[in-house]
PDB file of C-alpha atoms and ligand atoms in Angstrom:
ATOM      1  CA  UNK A 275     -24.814  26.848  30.742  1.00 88.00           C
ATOM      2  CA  UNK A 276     -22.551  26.045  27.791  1.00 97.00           C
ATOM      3  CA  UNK A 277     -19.639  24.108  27.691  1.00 98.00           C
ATOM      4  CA  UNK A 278     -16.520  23.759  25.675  1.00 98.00           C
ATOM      5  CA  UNK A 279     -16.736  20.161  24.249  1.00 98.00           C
ATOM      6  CA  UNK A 280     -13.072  19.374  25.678  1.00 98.00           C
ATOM      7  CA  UNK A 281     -13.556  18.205  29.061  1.00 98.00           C
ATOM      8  CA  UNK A 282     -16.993  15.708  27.662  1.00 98.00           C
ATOM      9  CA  UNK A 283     -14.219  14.247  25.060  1.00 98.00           C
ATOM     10  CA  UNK A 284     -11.462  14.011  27.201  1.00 98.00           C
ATOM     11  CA  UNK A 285     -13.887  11.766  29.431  1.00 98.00           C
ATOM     12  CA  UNK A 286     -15.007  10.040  26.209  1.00 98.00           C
ATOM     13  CA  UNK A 287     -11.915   8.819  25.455  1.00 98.00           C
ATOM     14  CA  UNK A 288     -10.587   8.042  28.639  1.00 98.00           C
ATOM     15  CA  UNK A 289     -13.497   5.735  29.100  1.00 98.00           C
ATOM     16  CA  UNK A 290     -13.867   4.812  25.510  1.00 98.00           C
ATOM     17  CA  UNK A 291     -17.130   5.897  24.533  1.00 98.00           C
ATOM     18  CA  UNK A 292     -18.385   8.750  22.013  1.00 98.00           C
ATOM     19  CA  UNK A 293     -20.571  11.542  22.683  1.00 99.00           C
ATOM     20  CA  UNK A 294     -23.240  12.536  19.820  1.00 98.00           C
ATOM     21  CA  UNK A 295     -23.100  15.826  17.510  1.00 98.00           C
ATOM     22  CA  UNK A 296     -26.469  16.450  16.708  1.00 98.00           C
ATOM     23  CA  UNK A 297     -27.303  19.001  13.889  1.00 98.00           C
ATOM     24  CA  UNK A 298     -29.870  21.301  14.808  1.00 98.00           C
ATOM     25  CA  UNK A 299     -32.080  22.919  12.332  1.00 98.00           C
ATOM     26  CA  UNK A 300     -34.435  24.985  14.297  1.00 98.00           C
ATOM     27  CA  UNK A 301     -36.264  25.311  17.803  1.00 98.00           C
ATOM     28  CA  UNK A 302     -37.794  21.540  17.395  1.00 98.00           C
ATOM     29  CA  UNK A 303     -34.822  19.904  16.626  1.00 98.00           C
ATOM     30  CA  UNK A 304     -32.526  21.418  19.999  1.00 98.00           C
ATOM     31  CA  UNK A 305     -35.502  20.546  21.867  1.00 98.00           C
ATOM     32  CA  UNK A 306     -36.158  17.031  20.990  1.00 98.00           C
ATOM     33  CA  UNK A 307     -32.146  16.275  21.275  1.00 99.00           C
ATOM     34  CA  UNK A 308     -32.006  18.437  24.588  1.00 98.00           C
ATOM     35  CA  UNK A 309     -34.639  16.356  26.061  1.00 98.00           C
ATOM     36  CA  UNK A 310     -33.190  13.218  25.372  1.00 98.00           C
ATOM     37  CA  UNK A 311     -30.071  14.502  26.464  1.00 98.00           C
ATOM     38  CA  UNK A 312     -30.919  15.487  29.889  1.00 98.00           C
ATOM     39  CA  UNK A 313     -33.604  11.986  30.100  1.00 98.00           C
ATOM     40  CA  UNK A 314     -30.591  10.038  29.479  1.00 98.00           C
ATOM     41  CA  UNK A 315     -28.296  12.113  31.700  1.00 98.00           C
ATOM     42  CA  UNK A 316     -26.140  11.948  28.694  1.00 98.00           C
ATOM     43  CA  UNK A 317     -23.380  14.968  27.311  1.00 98.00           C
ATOM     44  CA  UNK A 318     -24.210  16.073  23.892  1.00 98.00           C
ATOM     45  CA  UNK A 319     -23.308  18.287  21.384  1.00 99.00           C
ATOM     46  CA  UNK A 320     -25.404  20.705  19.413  1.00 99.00           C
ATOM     47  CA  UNK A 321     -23.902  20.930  15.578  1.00 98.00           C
ATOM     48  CA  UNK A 322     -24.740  23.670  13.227  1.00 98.00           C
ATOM     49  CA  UNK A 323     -23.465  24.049  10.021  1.00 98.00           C
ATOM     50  CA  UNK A 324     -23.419  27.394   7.980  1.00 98.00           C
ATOM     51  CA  UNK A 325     -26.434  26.642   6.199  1.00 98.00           C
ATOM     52  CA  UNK A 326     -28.632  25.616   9.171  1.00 98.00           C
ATOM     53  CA  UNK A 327     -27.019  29.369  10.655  1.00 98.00           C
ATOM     54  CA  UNK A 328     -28.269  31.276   8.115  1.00 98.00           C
ATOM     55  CA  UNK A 329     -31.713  29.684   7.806  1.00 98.00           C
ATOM     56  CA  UNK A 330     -32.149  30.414  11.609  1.00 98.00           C
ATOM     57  CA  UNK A 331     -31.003  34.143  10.822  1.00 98.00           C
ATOM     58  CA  UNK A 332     -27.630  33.972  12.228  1.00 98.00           C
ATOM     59  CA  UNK A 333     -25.041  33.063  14.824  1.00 98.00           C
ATOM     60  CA  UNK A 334     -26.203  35.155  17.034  1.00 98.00           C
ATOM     61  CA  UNK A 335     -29.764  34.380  16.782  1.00 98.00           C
ATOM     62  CA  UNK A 336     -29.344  30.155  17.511  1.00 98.00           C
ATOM     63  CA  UNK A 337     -26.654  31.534  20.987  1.00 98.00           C
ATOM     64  CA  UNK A 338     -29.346  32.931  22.394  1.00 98.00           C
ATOM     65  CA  UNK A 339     -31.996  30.942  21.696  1.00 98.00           C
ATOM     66  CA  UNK A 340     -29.507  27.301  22.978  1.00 98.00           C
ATOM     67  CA  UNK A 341     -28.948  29.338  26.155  1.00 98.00           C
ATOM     68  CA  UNK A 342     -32.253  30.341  27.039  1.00 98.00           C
ATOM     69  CA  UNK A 343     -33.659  26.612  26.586  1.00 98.00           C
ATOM     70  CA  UNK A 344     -30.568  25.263  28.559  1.00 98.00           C
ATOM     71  CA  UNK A 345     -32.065  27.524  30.870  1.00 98.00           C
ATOM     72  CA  UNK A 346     -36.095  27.174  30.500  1.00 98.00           C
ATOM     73  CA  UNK A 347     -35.758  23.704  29.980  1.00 98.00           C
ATOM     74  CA  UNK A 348     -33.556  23.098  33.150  1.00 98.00           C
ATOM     75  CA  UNK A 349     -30.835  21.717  31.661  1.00 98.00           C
ATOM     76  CA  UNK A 350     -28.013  20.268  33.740  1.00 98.00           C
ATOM     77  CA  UNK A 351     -26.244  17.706  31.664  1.00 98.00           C
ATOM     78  CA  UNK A 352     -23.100  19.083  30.195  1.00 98.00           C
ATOM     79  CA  UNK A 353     -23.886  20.746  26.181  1.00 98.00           C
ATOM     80  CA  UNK A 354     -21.680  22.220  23.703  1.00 99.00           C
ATOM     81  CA  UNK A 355     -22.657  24.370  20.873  1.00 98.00           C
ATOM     82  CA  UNK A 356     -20.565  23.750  18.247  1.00 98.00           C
ATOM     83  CA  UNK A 357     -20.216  24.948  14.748  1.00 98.00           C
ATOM     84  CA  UNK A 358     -19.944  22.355  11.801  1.00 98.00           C
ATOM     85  CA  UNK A 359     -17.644  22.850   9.009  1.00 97.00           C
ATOM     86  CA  UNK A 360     -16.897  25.852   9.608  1.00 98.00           C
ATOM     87  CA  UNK A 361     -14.703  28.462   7.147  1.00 98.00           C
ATOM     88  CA  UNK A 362     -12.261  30.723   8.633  1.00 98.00           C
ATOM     89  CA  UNK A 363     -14.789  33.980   8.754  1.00 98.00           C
ATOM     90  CA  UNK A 364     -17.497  31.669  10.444  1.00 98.00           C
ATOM     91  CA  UNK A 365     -15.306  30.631  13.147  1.00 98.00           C
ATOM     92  CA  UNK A 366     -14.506  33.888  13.802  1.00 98.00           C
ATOM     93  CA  UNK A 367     -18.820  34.832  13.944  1.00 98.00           C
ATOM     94  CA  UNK A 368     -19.373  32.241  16.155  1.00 98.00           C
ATOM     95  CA  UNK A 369     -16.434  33.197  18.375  1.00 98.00           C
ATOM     96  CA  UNK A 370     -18.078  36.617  18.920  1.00 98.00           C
ATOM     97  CA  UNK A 371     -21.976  34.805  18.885  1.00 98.00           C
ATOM     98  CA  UNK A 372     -21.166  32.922  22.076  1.00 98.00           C
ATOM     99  CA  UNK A 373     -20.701  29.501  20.746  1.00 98.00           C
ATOM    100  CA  UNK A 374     -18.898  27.238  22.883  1.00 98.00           C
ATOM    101  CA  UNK A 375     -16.504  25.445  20.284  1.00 98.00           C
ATOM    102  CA  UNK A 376     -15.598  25.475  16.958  1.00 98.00           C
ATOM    103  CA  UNK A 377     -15.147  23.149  13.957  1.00 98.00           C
ATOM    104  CA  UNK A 378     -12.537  25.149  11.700  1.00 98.00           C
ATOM    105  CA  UNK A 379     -12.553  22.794   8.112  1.00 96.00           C
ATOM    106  CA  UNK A 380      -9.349  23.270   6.348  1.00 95.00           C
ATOM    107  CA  UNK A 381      -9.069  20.487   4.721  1.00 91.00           C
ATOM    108  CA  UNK A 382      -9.995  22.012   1.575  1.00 91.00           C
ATOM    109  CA  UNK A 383      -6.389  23.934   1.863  1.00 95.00           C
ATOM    110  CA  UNK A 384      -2.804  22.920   1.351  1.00 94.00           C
ATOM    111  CA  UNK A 385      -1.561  21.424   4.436  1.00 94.00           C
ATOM    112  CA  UNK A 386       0.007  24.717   4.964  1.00 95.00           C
ATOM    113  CA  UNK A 387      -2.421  26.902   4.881  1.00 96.00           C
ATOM    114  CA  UNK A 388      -4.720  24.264   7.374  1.00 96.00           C
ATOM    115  CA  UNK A 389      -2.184  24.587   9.471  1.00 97.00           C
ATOM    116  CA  UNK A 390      -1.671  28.566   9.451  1.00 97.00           C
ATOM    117  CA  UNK A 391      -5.062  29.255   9.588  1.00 98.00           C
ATOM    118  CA  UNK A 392      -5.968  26.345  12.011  1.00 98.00           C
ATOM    119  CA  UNK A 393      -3.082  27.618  14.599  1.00 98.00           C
ATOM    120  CA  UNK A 394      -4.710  30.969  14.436  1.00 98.00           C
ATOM    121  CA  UNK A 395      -7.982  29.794  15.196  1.00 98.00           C
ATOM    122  CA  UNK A 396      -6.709  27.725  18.583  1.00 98.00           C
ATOM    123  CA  UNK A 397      -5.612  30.458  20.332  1.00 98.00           C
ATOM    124  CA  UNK A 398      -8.426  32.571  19.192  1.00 98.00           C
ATOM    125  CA  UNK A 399     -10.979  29.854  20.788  1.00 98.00           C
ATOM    126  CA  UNK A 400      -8.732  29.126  23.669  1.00 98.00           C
ATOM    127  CA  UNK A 401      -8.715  32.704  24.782  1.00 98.00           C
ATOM    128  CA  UNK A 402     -12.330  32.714  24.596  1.00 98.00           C
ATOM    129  CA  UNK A 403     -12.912  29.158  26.642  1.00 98.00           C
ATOM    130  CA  UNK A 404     -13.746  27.555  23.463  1.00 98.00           C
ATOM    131  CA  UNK A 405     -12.640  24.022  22.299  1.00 98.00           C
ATOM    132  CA  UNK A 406     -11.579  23.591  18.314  1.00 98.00           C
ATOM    133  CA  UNK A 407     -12.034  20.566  15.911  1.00 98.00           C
ATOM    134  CA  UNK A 408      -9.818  20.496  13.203  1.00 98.00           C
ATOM    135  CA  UNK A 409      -9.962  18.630   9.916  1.00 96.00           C
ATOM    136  CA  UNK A 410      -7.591  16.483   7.878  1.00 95.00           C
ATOM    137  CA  UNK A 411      -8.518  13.939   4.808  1.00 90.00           C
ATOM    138  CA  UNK A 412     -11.798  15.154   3.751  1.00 83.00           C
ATOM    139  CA  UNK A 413     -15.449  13.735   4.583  1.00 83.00           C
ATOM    140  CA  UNK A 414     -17.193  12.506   1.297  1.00 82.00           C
ATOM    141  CA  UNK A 415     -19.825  13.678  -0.001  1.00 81.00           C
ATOM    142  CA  UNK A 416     -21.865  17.056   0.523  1.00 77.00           C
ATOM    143  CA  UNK A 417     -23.340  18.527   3.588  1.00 81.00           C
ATOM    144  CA  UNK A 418     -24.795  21.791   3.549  1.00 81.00           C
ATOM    145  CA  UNK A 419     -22.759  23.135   0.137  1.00 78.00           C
ATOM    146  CA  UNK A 420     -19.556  21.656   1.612  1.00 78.00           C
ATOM    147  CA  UNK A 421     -18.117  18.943  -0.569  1.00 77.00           C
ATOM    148  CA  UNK A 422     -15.874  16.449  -0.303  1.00 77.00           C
ATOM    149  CA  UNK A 423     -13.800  13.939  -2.184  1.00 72.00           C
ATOM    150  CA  UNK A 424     -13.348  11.677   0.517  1.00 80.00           C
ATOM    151  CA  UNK A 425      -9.367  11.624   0.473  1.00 88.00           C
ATOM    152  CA  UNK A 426      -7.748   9.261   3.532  1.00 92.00           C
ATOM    153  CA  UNK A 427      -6.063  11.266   6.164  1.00 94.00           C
ATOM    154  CA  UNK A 428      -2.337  11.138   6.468  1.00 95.00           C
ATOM    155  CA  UNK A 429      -1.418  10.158   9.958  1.00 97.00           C
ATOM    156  CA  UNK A 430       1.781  12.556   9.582  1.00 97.00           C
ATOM    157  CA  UNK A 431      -0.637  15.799   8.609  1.00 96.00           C
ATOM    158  CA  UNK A 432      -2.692  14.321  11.787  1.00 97.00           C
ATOM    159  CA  UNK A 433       0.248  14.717  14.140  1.00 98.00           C
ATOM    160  CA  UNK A 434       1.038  18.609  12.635  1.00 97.00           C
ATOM    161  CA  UNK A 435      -2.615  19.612  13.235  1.00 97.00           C
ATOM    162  CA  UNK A 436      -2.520  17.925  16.547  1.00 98.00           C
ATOM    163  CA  UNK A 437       0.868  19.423  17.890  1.00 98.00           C
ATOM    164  CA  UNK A 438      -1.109  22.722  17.748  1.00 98.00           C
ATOM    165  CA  UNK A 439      -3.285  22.051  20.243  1.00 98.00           C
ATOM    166  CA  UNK A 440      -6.363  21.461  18.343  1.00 98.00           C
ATOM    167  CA  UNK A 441      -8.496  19.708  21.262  1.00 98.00           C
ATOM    168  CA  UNK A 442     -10.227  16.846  18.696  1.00 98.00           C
ATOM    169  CA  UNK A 443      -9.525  15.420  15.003  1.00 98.00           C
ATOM    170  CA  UNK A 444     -11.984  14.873  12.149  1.00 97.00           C
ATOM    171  CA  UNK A 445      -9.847  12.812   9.897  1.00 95.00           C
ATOM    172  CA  UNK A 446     -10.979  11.180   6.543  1.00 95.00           C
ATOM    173  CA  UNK A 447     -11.109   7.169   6.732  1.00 96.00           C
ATOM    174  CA  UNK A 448     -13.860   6.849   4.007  1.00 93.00           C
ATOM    175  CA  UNK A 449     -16.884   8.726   5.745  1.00 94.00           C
ATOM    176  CA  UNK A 450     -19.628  10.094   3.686  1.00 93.00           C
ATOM    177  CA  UNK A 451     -22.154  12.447   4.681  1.00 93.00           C
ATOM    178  CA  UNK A 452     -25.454  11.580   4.025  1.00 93.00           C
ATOM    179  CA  UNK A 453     -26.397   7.865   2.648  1.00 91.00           C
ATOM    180  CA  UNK A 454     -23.859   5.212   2.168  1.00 92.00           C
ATOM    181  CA  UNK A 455     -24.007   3.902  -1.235  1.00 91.00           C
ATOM    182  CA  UNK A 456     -24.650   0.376  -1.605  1.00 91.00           C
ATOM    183  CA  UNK A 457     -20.957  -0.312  -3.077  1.00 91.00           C
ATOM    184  CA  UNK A 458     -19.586   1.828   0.289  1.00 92.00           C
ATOM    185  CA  UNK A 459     -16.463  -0.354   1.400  1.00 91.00           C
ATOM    186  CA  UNK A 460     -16.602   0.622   4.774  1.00 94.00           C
ATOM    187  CA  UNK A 461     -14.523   2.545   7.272  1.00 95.00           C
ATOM    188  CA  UNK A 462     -10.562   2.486   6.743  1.00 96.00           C
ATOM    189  CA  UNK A 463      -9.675   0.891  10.209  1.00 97.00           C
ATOM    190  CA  UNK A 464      -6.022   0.674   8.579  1.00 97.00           C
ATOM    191  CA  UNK A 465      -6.074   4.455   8.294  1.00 96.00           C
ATOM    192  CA  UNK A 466      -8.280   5.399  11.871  1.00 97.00           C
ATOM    193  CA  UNK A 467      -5.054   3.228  13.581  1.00 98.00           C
ATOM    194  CA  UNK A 468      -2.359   4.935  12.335  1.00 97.00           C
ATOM    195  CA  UNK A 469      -4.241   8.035  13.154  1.00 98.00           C
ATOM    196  CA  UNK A 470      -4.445   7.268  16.484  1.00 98.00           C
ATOM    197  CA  UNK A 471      -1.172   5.879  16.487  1.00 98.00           C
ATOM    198  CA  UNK A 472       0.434   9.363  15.915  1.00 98.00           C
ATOM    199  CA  UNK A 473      -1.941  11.470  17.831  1.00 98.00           C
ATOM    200  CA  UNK A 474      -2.560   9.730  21.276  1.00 96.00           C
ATOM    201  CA  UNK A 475      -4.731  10.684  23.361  1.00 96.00           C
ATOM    202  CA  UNK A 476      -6.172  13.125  20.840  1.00 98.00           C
ATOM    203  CA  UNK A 477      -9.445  12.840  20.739  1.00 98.00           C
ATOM    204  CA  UNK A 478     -10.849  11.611  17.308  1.00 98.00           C
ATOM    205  CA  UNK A 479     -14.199  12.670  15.792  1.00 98.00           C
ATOM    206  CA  UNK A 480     -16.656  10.558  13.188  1.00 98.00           C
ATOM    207  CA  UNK A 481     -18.382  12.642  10.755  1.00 97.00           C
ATOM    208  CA  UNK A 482     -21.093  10.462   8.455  1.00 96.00           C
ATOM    209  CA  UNK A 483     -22.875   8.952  11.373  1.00 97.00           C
ATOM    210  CA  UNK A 484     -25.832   7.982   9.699  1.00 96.00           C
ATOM    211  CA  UNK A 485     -25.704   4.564   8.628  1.00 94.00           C
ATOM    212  CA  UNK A 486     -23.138   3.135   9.836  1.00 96.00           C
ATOM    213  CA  UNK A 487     -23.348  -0.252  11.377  1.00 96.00           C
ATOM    214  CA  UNK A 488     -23.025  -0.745  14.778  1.00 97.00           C
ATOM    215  CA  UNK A 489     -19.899  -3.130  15.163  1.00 97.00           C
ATOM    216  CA  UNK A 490     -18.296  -0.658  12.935  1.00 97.00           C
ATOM    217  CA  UNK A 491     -18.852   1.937  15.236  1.00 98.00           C
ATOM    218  CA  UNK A 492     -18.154   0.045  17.989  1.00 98.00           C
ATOM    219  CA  UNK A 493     -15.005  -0.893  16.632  1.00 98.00           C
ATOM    220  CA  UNK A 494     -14.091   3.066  15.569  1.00 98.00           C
ATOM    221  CA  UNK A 495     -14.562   4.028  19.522  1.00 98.00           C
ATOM    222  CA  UNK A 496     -12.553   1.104  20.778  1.00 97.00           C
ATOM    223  CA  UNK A 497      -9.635   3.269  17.974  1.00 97.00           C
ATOM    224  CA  UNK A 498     -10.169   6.200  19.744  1.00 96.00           C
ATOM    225  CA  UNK A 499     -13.207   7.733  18.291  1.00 98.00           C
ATOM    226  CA  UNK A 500     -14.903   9.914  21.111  1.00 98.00           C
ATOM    227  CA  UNK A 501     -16.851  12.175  19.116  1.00 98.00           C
ATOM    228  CA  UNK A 502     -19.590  10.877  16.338  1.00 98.00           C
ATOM    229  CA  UNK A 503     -21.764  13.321  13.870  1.00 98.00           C
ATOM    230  CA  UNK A 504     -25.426  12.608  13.448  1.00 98.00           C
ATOM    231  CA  UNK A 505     -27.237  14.825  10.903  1.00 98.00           C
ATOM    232  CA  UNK A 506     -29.111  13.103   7.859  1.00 97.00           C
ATOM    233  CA  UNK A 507     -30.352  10.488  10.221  1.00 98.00           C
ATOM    234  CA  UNK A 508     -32.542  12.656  12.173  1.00 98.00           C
ATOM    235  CA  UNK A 509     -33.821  14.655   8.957  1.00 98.00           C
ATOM    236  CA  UNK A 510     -34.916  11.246   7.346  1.00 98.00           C
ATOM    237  CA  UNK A 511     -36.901  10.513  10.640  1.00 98.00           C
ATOM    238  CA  UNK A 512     -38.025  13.457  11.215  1.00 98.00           C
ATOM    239  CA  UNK A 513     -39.583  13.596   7.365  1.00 98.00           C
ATOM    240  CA  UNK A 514     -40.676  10.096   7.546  1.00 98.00           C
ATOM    241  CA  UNK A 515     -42.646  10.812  10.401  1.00 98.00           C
ATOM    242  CA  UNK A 516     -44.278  13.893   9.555  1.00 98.00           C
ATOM    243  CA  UNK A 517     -45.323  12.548   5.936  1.00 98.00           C
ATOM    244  CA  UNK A 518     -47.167   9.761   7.702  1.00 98.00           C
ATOM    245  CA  UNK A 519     -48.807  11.942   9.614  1.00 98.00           C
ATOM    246  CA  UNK A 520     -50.194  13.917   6.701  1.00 98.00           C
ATOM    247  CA  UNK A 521     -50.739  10.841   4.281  1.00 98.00           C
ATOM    248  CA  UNK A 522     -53.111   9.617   6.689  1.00 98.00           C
ATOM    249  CA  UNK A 523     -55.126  13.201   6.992  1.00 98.00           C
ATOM    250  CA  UNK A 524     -54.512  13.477  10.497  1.00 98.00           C
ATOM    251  CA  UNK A 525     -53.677  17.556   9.594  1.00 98.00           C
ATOM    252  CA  UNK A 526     -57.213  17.550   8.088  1.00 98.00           C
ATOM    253  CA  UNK A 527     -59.016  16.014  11.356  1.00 98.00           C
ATOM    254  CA  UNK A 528     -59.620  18.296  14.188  1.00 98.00           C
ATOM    255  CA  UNK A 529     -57.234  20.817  14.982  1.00 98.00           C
ATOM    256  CA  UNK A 530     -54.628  18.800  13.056  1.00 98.00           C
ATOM    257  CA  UNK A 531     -53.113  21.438  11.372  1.00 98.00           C
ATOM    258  CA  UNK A 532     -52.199  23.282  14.412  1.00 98.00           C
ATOM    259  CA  UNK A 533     -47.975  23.480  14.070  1.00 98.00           C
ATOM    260  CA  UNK A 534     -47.359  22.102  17.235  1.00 98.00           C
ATOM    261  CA  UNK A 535     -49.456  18.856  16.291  1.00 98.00           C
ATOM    262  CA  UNK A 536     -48.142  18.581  12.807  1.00 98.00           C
ATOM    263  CA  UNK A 537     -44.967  18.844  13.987  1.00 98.00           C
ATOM    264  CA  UNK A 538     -44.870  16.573  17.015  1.00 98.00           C
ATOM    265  CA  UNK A 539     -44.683  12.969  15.274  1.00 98.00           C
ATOM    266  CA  UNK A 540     -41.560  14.576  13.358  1.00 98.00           C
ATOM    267  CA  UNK A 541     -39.931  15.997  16.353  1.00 98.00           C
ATOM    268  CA  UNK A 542     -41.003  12.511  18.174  1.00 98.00           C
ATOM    269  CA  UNK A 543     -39.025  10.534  15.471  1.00 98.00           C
ATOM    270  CA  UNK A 544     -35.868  12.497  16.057  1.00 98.00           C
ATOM    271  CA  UNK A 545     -35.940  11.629  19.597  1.00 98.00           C
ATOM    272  CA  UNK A 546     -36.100   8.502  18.910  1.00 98.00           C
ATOM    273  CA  UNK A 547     -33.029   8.772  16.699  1.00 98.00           C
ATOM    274  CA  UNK A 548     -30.895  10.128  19.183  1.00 98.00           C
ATOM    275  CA  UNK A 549     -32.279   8.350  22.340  1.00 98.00           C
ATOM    276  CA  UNK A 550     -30.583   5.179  20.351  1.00 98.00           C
ATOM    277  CA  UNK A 551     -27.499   6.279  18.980  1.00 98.00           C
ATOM    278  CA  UNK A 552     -26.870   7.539  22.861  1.00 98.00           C
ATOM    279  CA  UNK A 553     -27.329   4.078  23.263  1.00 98.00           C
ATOM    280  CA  UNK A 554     -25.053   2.958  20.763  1.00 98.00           C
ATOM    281  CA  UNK A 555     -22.313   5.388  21.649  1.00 98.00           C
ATOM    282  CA  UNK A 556     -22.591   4.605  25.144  1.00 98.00           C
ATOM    283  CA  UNK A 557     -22.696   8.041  26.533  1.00 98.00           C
ATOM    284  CA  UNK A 558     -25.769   7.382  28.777  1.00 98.00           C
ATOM    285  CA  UNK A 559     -25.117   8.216  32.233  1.00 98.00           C
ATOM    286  CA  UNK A 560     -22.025   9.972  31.664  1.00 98.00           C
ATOM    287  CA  UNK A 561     -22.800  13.463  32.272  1.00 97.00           C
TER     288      UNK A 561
HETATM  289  P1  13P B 106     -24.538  12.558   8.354  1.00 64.43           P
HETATM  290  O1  13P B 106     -25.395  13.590   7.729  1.00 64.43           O
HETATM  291  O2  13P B 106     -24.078  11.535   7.386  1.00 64.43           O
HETATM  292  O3  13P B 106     -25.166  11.966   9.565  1.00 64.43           O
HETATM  293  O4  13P B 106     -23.203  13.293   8.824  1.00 64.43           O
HETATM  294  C1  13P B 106     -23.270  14.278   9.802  1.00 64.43           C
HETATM  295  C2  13P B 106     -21.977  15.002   9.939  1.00 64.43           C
HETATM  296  O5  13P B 106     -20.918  14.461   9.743  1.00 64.43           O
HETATM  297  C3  13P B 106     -22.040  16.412  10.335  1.00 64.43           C
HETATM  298  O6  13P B 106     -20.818  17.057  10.189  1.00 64.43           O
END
């Protein structure tokens, strides 16, 4: 069964760890990170932004297809389907799809407006036994057609998103989605502090996953980090993996074209991915 994501954070936080947002592109992907989930008795979150909605046909479409392989797969460790990103209208979709928790970004808006529309969306999810991520300071970078500047968040527009009872915080402290650039200066710990500083026991959320070091991220979860976004990490696997395979003609030998054998070094790699950020985030054995 789905979960909201609020009790698995409130835990996270509590006993300062992160649990993993994976992005899910299709049946492959929610597989390989489901497996690794329940092998690691681990909480995880499925992420899926707008774009990876549409391409599997809808909302509605990746509900029923998460529940059924919770169910098929026997599932028991605690998972969230979550959207990524999200705009105001696909919020509201995924309410209605069955999702278990929303990202709402309004960062893009006046602080106003994030707030209006972000206040809105609470109850909406709470009603509906949904948690909500809320956004302030934007992520750099692009993911999915949304872009971002990459603007610090203000640990006073932290505290008004918070007082609405938004259950965790994306806020900007110099996260990029996709690759870091060489010249990246590294996570604003200055910034993440004051964040925390103002919002308690909130818990905070890491977008940009991929790529960053280790003691960094150690050092964002010891700041109250609980939740941390990995999306371009498992595509680069995933691709690496499955151009190997054909490079070396293995699609050309045998029955090596058959999808499930073309696909399985890729959907091998991504396991691998997420069996060590689990690691990293120390969310093994915390389900
Ligand atoms: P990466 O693609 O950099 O891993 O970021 C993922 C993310 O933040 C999803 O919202």
């Amino acid at each position: 069964m789905l979960v909201s994501a609020k009790e698995m954070l409130d835990k996270a936080k509590a006993g300062h760890y992160a649990v993993g947002h994976f992005n899910i592109n299709n049946l492959e992907w929610t597989k390989s990170i489901l497996s690794v989930a329940q092998e690691m008795n681990s909480p995880v979150i499925l992420g899926v932004s707008e774009g990876a909605g549409k391409y599997m046909t809808g909302y509605k479409t990746v509900a029923a297809m998460v529940k059924a392989m919770l169910e098929e797969m026997g599932i028991t460790v605690p998972v969230a389907l979550h959207l990524d990103h999200g705009s105001y209208e696909g919020c509201k979709k995924c309410i209605e799809a069955g999702f278990s928790s929303i990202m709402f970004d309004g960062s893009h808006f006046s602080i106003e407006e994030n707030i209006e529309k972000t206040k809105e969306l609470v109850a909406l999810a709470h009603a509906n036994g949904m948690s909500l991520e809320a956004e302030v300071g934007s992520i750099g970078g692009e993911e999915d057609g949304v872009v971002g500047a990459g603007e610090f968040a203000d640990p006073n527009e932290c505290k008004m998103i918070a007082d609405l009872g938004v259950d965790f915080l994306a806020a900007g402290i110099g996260n990029i989605h996709g690759k870091y650039p060489a010249n990246w200066p590294g996570l604003n710990f200055d910034v993440l502090a004051k964040v925390q500083e103002k919002t308690g026991n909130l818990p905070l959320v890491l977008h940009g996953g991929t790529g960053i070091p280790a003691d960094m991220i150690q050092k964002a979860i010891n700041l109250g980090v609980s939740k941390i976004n990995v999306n371009t990490e498992c595509q680069l696997a995933f691709a690496d993996a499955t151009r190997k395979y054909i490079e070396a003609g293995k699609d050309l030998e045998g029955k090596g074209f058959d999808p499930r054998k073309l696909l399985a070094p890729g959907a091998e790699a991504i396991k691998a991915t997420v069996r060590e950020k689990i690691e990293l985030f120390g969310s093994a054995n915390k389900a």
